[in-house]
XYZ file of C-alpha atoms in Angstrom:
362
model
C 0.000 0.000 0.000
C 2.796 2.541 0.689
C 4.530 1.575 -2.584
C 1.559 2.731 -4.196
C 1.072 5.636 -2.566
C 5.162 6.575 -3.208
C 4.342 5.525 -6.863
C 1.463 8.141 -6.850
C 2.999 10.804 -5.217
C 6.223 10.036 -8.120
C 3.992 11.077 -10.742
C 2.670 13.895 -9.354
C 6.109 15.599 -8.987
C 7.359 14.745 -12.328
C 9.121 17.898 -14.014
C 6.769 20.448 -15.759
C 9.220 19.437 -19.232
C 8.276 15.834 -18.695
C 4.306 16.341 -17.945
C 4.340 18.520 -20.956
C 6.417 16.127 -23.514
C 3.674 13.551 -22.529
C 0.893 15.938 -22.735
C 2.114 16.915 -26.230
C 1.190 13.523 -27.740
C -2.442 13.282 -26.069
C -5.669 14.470 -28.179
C -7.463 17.439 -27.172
C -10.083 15.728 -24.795
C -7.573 13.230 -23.434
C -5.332 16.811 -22.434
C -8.611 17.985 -20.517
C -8.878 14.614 -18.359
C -5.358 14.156 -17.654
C -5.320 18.202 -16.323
C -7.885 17.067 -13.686
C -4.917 14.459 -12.105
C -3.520 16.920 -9.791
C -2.416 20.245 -9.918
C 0.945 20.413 -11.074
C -0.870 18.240 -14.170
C -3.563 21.219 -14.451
C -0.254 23.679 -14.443
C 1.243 21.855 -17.422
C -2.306 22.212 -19.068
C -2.285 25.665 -19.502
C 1.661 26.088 -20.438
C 1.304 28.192 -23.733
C 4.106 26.051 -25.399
C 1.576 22.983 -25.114
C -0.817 25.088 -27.584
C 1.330 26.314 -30.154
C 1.308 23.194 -32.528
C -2.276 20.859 -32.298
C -3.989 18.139 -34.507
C -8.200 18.884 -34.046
C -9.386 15.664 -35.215
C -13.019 15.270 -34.016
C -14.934 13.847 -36.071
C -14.644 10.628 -34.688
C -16.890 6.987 -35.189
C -19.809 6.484 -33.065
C -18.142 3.779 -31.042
C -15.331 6.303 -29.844
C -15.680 7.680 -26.482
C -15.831 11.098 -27.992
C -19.163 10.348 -28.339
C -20.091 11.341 -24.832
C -18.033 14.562 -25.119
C -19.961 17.800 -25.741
C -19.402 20.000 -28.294
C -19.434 22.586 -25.901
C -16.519 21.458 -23.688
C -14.733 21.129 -27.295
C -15.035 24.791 -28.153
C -14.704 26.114 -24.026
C -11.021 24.307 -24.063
C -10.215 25.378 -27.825
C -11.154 29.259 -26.832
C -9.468 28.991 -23.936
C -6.113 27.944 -25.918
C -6.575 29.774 -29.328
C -4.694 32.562 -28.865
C -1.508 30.465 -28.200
C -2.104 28.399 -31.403
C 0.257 28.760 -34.103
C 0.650 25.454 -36.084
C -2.969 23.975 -36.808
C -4.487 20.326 -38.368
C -8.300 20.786 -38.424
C -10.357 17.430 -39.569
C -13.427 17.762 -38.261
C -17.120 17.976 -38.701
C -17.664 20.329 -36.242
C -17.266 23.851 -38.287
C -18.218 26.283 -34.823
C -15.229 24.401 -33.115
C -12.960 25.552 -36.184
C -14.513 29.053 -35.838
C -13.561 29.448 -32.256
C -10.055 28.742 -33.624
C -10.274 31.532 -36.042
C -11.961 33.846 -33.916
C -9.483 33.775 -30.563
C -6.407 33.120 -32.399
C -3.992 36.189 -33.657
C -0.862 34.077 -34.692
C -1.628 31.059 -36.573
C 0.889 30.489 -38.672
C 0.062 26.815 -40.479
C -3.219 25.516 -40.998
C -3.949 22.524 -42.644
C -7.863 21.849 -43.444
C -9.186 18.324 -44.118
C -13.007 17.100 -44.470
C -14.251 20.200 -42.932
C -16.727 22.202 -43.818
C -15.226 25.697 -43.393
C -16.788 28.169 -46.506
C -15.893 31.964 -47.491
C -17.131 33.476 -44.456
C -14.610 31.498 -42.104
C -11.769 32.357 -44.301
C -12.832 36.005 -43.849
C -12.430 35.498 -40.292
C -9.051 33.510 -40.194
C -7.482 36.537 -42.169
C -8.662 39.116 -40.358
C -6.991 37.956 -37.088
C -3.996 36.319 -38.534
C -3.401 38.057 -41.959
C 0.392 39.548 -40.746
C 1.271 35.361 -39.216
C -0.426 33.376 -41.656
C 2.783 31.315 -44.009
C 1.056 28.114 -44.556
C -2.584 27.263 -45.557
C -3.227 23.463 -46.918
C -6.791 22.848 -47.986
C -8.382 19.469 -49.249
C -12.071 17.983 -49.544
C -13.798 21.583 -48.692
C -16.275 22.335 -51.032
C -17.885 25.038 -49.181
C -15.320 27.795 -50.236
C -15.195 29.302 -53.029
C -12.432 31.176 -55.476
C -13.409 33.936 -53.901
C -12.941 32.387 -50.635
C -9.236 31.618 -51.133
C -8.724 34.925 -53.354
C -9.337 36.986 -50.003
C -6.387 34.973 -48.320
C -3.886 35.786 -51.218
C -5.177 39.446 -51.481
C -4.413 39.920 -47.526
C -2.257 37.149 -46.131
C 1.129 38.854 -47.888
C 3.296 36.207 -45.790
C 2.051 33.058 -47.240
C 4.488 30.687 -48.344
C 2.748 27.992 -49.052
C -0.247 26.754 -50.156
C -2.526 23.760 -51.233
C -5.745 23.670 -52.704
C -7.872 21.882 -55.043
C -7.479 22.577 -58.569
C -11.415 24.280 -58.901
C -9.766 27.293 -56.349
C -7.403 28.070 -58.620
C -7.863 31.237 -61.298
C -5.775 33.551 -62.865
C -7.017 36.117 -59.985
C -4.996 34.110 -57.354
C -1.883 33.660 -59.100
C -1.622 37.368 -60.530
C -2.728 38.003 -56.376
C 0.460 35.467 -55.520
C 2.518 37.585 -57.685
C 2.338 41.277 -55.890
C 4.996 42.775 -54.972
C 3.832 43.079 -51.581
C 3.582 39.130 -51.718
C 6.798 37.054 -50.447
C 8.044 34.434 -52.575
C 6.223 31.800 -52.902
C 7.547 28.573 -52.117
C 5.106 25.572 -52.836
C 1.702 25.420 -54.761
C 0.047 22.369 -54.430
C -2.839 21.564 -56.423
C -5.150 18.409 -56.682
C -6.987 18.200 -59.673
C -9.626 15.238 -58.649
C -12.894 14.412 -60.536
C -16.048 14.258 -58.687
C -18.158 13.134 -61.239
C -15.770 10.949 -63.302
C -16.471 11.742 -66.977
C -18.708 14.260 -66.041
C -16.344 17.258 -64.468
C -15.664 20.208 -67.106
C -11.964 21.675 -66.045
C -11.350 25.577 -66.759
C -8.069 26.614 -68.207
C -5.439 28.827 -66.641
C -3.579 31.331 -69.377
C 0.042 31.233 -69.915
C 0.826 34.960 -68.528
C -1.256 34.142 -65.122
C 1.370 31.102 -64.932
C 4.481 33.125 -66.417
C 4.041 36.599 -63.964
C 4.269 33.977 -60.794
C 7.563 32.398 -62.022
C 8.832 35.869 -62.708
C 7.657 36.702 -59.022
C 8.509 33.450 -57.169
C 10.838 31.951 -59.808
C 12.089 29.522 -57.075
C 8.409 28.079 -56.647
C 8.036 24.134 -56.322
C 4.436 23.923 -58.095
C 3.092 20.009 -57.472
C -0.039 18.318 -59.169
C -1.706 15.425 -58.789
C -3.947 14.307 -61.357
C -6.860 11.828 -60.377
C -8.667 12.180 -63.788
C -10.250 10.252 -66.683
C -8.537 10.090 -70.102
C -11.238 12.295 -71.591
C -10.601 15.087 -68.438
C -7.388 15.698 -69.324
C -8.314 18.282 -72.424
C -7.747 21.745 -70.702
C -4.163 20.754 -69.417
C -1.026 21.618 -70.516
C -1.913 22.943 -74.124
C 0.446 25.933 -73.287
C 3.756 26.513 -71.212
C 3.225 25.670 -67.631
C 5.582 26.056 -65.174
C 4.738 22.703 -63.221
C 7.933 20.848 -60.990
C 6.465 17.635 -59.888
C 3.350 15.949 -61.488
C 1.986 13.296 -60.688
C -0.929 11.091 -62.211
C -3.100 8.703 -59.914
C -4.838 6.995 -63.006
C -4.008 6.481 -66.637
C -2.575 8.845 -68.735
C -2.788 9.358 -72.196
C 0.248 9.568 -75.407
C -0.614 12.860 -76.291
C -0.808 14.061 -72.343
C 2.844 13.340 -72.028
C 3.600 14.262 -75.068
C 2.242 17.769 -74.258
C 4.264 17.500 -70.828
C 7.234 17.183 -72.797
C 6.582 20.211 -74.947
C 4.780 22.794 -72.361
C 6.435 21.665 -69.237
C 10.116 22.515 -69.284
C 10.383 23.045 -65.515
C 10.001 19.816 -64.586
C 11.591 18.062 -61.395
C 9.328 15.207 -60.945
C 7.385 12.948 -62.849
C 5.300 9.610 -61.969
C 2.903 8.050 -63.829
C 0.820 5.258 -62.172
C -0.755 4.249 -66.092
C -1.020 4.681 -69.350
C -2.100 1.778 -71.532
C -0.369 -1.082 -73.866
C 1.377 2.171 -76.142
C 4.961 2.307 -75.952
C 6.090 5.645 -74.980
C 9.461 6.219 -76.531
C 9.066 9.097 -78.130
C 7.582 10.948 -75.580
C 9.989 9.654 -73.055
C 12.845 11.477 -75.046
C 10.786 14.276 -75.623
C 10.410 14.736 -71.746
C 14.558 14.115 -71.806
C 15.488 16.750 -74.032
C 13.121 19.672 -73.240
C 12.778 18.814 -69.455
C 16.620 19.994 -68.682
C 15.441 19.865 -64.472
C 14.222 16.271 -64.690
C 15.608 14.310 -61.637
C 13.250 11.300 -60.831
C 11.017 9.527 -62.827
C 8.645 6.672 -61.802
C 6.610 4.284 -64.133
C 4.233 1.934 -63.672
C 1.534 -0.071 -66.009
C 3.045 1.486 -68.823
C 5.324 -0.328 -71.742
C 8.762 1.040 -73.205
C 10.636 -0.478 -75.466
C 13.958 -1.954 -74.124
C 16.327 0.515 -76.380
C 13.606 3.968 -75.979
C 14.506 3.783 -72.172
C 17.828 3.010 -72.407
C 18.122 6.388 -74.668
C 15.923 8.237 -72.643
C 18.335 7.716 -69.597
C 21.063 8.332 -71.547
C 19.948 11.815 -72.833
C 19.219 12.718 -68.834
C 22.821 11.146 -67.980
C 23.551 11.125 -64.188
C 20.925 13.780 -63.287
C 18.422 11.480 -62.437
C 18.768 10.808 -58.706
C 15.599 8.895 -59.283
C 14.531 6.147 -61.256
C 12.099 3.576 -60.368
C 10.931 1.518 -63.002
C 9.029 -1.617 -62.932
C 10.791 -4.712 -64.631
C 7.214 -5.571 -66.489
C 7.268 -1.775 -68.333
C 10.396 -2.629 -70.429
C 9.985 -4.622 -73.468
C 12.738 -6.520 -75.096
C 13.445 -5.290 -78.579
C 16.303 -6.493 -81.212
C 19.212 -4.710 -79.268
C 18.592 -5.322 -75.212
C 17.082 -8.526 -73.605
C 15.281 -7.176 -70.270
C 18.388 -9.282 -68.539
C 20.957 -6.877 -70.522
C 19.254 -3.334 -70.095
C 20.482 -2.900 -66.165
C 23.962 -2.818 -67.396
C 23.446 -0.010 -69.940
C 21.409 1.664 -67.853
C 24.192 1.742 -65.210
C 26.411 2.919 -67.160
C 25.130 6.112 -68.102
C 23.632 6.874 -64.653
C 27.400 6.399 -63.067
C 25.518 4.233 -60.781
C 24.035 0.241 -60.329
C 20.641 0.498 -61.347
C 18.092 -2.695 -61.849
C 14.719 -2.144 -62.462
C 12.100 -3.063 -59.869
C 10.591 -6.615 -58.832
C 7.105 -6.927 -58.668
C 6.622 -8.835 -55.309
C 5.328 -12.012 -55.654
C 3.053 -12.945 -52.453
């Protein structure tokens, strides 16, 4: 019984940098019931370097013992801390717990917005108490807000750095917005261009001087897309010069597709392609290799290339790809190199061993 009591009494008088490197990893409600342990616990609670970087995940399954928690005690411990909050991960289905946020905070700094449904009106609010802090702003699966919506955080958030979206946000009004010369640099655009109807979704088009004046503003920019599209979606994109570093494409891609890539993308860091059919793709391949002078990792998958195609396409990129992962079933033999033979060409003019990938067998 004394050992217990000792033990108790141990925990109690743990260091405030201890209780609070244990608090860190708790959720928000499990934060609230531990604080009720004992004072020095309660202390730790309401340290303001506990607050500064959360995850709000609340939207939890019926069977999770959130369910007993009201949304009320959500939003009293969330004002409470707001104002300390600088790094934020909001997935939840609660959109007046993700207004408190905005409304008590004045130095968020990162937000990242999953599966929530925050609209226009909530964005107003987030930039008019954190316009001066605001650097990073990562949005996905919100179809309440609007261009307009993410407009106003360009027009007045002059420090962001970075920034994620879906591919409907974007206009030529943001970019020429990202582009001021009260803007910092931009850093990193992401942009998800996802089909909610499949077959169904009409894509607009952005114009080439929209794309051109934010190079010429940020011309360091890192500008990512990933394409979850159908064949016949893919009509808007890339018809003119677009300064895109990393693409990436979730489904199958067309011939002409890459060959446009090869043609109108000439920035290019990154490119993966998940699909594209029973076509060989030589000639875009080399296309890519000679207009594409940043390319530094390529990845293939159900696609086909001829044995002697990839073995010139790698050695018209030479020993700047740092990349290549290619799966042994893409390459197809031809009169010059067996599939067996390939790895050793390959090697060669990467300066490097290189062998293509297995497909596991289970």
């Amino acid at each position: 019984m004394a050992y217990r009591q000792n033990s108790t009494e141990d925990w109690g008088n743990l260091p405030h940098h201890v209780v609070l490197q244990v608090f860190q990893h708790l959720s928000l409600v499990d934060r609230a019931r531990a604080s009720s342990v004992c004072r020095r616990w309660n202390e730790v609670f309401h340290i303001p370097d506990l607050w500064r970087r959360f995850e709000f995940e609340l939207n939890q399954p019926a069977t999770s013992y959130l369910k007993s928690t009201h949304p009320e005690l959500i939003q009293q411990i969330i004002k409470k801390h707001a104002q300390h909050l600088q790094y934020v991960s909001f997935k939840s289905h609660f959109v007046s717990a993700l207004t408190v946020v905005f409304v008590n905070s004045k130095s968020l700094s990162s937000i990242k917005i999953d599966d929530t449904p925050v609209d226009d009106p909530s964005l107003k609010v987030l930039v008019a108490n954190n316009s001066d802090t605001l650097k990073l702003l990562k949005m996905s699966s919100c179809p309440h807000v609007s261009p307009a919506g993410i407009l106003c955080v360009a027009d007045q958030c002059h420090g962001l750095r970075e920034l994620a979206l879906n591919y409907y946000l974007l206009s030529d009004e943001l970019l020429l917005a990202l582009s001021t010369e009260k803007h910092v640099l931009l850093e990193h655009l992401r942009i998800d261009v996802v089909s909610e109807n499949p077959g169904q979704t009409q894509f607009h088009s952005i114009k080439k001087s929209s794309w051109d004046a934010l190079v010429q503003h940020s011309p360091k920019v890192s500008i990512v897309m990933y394409f979850f599209l159908c064949e016949e979606e893919f009509d808007p994109f890339f018809r003119e010069e677009t300064p895109v570093t990393h693409l990436y494409f979730g489904r199958a891609v067309s011939k002409e597709m890459l060959g446009r890539i090869g043609l109108n993308c000439p920035r290019l860091v990154e490119l993966v392609v998940c699909a594209n059919g029973l076509q060989p793709l030589d000639d875009e391949l080399i296309r890519i290799a000679d207009r594409c002078k940043n390319l530094t990792a390529i990845g293939l998958g159900e696609c086909e290339v001829t044995c002697s195609g990839f073995v010139e396409f790698v050695k018209r990129c030479g020993g700047r790809l740092s990349q290549l992962s290619i799966m042994e079933e893409v390459l197809i033999p031809d009169s010059k190199y067996s599939v067996e033979q390939i790895h050793y060409e390959v090697s060669k003019h990467l300066g490097r061993m290189w062998f293509p990938d297995m497909m596991p067998t289970w």
